PDB file of C-alpha atoms in Angstrom:
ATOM      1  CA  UNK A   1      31.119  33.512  -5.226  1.00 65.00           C
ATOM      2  CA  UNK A   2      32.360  32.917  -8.597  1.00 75.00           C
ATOM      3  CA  UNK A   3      35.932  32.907  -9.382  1.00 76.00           C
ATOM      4  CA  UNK A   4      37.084  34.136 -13.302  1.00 83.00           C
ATOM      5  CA  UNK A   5      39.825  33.019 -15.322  1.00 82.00           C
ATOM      6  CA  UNK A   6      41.559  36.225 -14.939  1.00 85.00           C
ATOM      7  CA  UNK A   7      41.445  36.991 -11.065  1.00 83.00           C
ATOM      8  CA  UNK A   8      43.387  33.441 -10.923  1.00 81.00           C
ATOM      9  CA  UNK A   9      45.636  34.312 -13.390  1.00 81.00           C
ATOM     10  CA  UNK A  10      46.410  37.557 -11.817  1.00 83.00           C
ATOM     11  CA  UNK A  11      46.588  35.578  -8.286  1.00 84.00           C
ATOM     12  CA  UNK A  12      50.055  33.860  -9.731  1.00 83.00           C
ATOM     13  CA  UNK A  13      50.836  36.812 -12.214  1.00 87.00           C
ATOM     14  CA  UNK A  14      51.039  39.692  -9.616  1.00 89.00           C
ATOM     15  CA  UNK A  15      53.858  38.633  -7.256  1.00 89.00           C
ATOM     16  CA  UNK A  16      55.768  37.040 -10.610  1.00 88.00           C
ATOM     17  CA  UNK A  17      55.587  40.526 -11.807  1.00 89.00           C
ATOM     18  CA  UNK A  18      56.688  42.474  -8.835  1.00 90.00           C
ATOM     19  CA  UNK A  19      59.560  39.960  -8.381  1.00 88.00           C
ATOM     20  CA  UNK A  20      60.945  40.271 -12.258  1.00 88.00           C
ATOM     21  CA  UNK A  21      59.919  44.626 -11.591  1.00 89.00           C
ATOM     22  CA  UNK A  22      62.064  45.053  -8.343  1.00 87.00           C
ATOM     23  CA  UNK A  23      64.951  42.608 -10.123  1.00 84.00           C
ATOM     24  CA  UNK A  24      65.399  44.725 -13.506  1.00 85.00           C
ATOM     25  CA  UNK A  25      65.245  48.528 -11.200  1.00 86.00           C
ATOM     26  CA  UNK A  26      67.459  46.956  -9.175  1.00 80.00           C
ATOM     27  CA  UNK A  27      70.195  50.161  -8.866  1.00 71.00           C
ATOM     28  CA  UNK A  28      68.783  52.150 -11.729  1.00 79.00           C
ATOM     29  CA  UNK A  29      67.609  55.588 -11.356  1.00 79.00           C
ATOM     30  CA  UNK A  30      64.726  57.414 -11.710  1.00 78.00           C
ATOM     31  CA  UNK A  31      64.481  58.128 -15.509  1.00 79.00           C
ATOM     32  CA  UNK A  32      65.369  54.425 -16.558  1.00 84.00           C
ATOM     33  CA  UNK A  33      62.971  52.590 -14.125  1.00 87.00           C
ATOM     34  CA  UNK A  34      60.894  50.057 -15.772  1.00 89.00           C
ATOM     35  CA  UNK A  35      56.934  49.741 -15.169  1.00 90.00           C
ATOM     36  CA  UNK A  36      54.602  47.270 -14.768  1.00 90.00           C
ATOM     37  CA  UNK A  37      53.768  47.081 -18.179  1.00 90.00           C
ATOM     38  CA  UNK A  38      57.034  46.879 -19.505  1.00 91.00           C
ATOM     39  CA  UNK A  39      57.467  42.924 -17.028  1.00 90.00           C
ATOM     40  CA  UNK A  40      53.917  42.475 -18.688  1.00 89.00           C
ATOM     41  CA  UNK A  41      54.729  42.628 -22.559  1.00 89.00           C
ATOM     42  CA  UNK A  42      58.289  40.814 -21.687  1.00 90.00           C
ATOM     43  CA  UNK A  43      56.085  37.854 -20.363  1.00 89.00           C
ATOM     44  CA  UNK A  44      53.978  37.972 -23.568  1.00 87.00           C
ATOM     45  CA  UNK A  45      57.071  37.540 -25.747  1.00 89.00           C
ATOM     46  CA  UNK A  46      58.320  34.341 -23.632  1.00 89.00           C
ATOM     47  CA  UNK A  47      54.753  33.381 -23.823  1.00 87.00           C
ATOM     48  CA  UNK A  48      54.502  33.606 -28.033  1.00 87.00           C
ATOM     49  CA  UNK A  49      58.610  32.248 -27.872  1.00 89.00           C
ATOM     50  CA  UNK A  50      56.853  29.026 -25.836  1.00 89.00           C
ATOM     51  CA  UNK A  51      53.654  28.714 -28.056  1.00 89.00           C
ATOM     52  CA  UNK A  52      55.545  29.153 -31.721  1.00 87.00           C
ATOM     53  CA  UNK A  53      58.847  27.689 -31.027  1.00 90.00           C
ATOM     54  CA  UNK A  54      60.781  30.947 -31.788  1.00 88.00           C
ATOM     55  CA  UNK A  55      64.464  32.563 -30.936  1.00 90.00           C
ATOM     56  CA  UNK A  56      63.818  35.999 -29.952  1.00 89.00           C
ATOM     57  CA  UNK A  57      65.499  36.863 -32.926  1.00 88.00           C
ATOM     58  CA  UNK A  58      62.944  35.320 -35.689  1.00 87.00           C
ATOM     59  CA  UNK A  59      60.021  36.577 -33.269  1.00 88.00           C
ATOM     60  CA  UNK A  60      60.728  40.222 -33.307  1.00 87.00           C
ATOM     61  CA  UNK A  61      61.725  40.209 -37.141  1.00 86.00           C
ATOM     62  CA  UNK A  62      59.073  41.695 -39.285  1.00 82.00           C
ATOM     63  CA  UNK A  63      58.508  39.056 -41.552  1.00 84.00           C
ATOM     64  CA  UNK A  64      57.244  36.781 -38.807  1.00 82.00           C
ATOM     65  CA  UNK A  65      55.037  39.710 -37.203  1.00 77.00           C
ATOM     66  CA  UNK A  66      53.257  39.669 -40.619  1.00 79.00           C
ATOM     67  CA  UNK A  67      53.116  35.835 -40.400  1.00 83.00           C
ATOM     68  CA  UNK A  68      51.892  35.874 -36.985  1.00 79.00           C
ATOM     69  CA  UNK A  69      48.595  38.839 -37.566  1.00 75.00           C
ATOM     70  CA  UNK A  70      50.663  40.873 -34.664  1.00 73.00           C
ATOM     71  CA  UNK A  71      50.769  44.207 -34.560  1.00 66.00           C
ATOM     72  CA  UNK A  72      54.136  45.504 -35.087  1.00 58.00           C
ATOM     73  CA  UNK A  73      54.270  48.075 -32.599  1.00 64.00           C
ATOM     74  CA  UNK A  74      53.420  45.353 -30.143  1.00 72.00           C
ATOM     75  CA  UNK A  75      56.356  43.993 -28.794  1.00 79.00           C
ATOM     76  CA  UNK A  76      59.699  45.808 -28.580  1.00 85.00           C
ATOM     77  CA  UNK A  77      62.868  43.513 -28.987  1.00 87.00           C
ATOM     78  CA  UNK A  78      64.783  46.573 -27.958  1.00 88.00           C
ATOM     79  CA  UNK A  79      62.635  46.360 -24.595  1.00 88.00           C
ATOM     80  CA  UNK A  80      63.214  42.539 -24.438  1.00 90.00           C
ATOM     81  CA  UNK A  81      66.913  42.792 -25.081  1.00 88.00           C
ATOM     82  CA  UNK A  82      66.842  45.491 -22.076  1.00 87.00           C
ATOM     83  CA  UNK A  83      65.043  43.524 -19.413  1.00 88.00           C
ATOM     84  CA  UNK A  84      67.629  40.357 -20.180  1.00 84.00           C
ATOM     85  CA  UNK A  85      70.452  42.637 -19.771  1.00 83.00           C
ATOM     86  CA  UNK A  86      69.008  44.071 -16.681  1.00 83.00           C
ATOM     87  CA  UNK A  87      68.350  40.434 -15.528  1.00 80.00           C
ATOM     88  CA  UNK A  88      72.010  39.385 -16.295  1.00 73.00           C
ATOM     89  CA  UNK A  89      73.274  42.102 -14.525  1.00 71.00           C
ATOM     90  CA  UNK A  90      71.317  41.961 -11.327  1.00 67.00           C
ATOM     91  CA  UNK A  91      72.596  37.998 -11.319  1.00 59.00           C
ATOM     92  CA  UNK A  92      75.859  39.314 -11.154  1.00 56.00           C
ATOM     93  CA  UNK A  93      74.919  40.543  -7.838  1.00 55.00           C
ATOM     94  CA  UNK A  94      74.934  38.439  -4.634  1.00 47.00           C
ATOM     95  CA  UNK A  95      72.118  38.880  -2.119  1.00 49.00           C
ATOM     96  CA  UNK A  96      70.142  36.581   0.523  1.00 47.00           C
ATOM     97  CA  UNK A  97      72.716  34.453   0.798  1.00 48.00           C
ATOM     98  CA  UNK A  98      72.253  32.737  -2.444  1.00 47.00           C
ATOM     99  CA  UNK A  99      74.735  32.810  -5.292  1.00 49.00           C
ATOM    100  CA  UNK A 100      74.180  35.211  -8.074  1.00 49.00           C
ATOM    101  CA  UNK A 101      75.351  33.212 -10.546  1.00 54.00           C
ATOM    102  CA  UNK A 102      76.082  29.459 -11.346  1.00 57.00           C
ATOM    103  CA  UNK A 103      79.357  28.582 -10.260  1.00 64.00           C
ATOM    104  CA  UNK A 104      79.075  24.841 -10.341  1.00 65.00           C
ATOM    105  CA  UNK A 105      75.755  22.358 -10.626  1.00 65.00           C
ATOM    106  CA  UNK A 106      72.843  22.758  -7.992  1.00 62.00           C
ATOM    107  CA  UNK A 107      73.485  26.351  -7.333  1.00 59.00           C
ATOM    108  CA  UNK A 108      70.634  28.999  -7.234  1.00 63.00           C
ATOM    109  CA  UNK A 109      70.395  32.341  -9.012  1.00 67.00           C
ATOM    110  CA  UNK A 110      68.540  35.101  -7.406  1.00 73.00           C
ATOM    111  CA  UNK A 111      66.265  35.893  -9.630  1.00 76.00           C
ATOM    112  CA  UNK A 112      64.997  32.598 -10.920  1.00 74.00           C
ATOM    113  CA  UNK A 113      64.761  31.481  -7.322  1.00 78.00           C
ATOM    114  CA  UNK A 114      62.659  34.418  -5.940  1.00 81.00           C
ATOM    115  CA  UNK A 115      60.281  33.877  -9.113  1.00 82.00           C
ATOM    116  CA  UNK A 116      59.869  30.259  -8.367  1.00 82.00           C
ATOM    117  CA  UNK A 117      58.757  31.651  -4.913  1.00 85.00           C
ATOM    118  CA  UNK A 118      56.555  34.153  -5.835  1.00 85.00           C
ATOM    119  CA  UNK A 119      54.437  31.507  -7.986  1.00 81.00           C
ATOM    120  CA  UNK A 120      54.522  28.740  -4.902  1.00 84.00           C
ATOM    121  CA  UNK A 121      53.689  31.379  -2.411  1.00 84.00           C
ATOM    122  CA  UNK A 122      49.752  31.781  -3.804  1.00 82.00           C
ATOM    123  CA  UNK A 123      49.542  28.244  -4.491  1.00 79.00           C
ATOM    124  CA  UNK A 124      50.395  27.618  -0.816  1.00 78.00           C
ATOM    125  CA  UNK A 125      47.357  30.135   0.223  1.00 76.00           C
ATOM    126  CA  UNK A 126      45.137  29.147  -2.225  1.00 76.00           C
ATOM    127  CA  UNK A 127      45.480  25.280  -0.557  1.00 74.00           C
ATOM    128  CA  UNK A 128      46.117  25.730   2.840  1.00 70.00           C
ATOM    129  CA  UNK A 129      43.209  24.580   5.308  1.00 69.00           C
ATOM    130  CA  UNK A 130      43.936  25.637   9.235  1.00 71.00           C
ATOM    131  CA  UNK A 131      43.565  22.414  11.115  1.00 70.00           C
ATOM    132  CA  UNK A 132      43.205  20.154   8.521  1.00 65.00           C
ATOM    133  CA  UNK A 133      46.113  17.240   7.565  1.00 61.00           C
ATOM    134  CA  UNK A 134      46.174  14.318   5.682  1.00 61.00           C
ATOM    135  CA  UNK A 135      49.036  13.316   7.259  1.00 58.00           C
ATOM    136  CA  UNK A 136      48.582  11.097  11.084  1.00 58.00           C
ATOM    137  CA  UNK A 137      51.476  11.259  13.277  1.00 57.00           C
ATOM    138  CA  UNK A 138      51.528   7.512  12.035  1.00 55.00           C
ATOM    139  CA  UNK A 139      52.324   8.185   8.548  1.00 53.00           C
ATOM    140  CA  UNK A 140      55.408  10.518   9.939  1.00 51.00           C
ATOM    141  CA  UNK A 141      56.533   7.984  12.182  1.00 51.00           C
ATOM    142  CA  UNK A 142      56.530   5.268   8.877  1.00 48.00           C
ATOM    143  CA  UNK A 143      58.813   8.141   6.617  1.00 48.00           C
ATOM    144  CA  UNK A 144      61.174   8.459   9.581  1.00 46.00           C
TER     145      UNK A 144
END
């Protein structure tokens, strides 16, 4: 069958969003957890930051929400503040083994590392063939 725009999207999208979800309610408690909807409109801001070349700060201002035809109930910056905070804060803790914070070059933090996963992950389903290579034991042999 078919396959939409949208059910690909949300193939990359989903585990992205549970990541950044179980990251910012990370040792909060009931009454300040965050929902899905909340990681949703915090992507939509770094999406509009990307397209129009903004600082958070000139984004959320209403002057530019005029400029922009967005509605100005849309996007929070009080929201988007909160989920960097949260972000910073769960770097500060270590977990899996990786660092939670860069130390020195080359280092990994937790949350950017776990995101980068959760977009590979699909990518690796969504191209993996059982049985199939196009690599011969020849071509390993060569890189060795």
């Amino acid at each position: 069958g078919a396959v939409d725009f949208s059910t690909i999207t949300n193939l990359f999208l989903k585990p992205l969003i549970d990541v950044l979800l179980r990251a910012v309610n990370l040792n909060q408690g009931p009454t300040s957890q965050l929902q899905r909807r909340h990681i949703v409109e915090f992507i939509l801001v770094l999406v509009f930051l990307s397209i129009y070349r903004m600082t958070p700060t000139n984004f959320f201002d209403s002057k530019t929400t005029r400029v922009l035809n967005l509605p100005s109930n849309r996007f929070s910056n009080l929201l988007f503040s909160g989920i960097l905070f949260r972000m910073a804060t769960v770097s500060a803790r270590q977990e899996e083994g990786l660092r939670p914070a860069w130390d020195k070059a080359f280092q990994e933090v937790i949350i950017i590392w776990n995101g980068a996963r959760a977009v590979s992950e699909p990518t690796c389903r969504l191209c993996f063939v059982p049985d199939v290579t196009r690599i011969s034991k020849d071509d390993d042999q060569f890189r060795l």
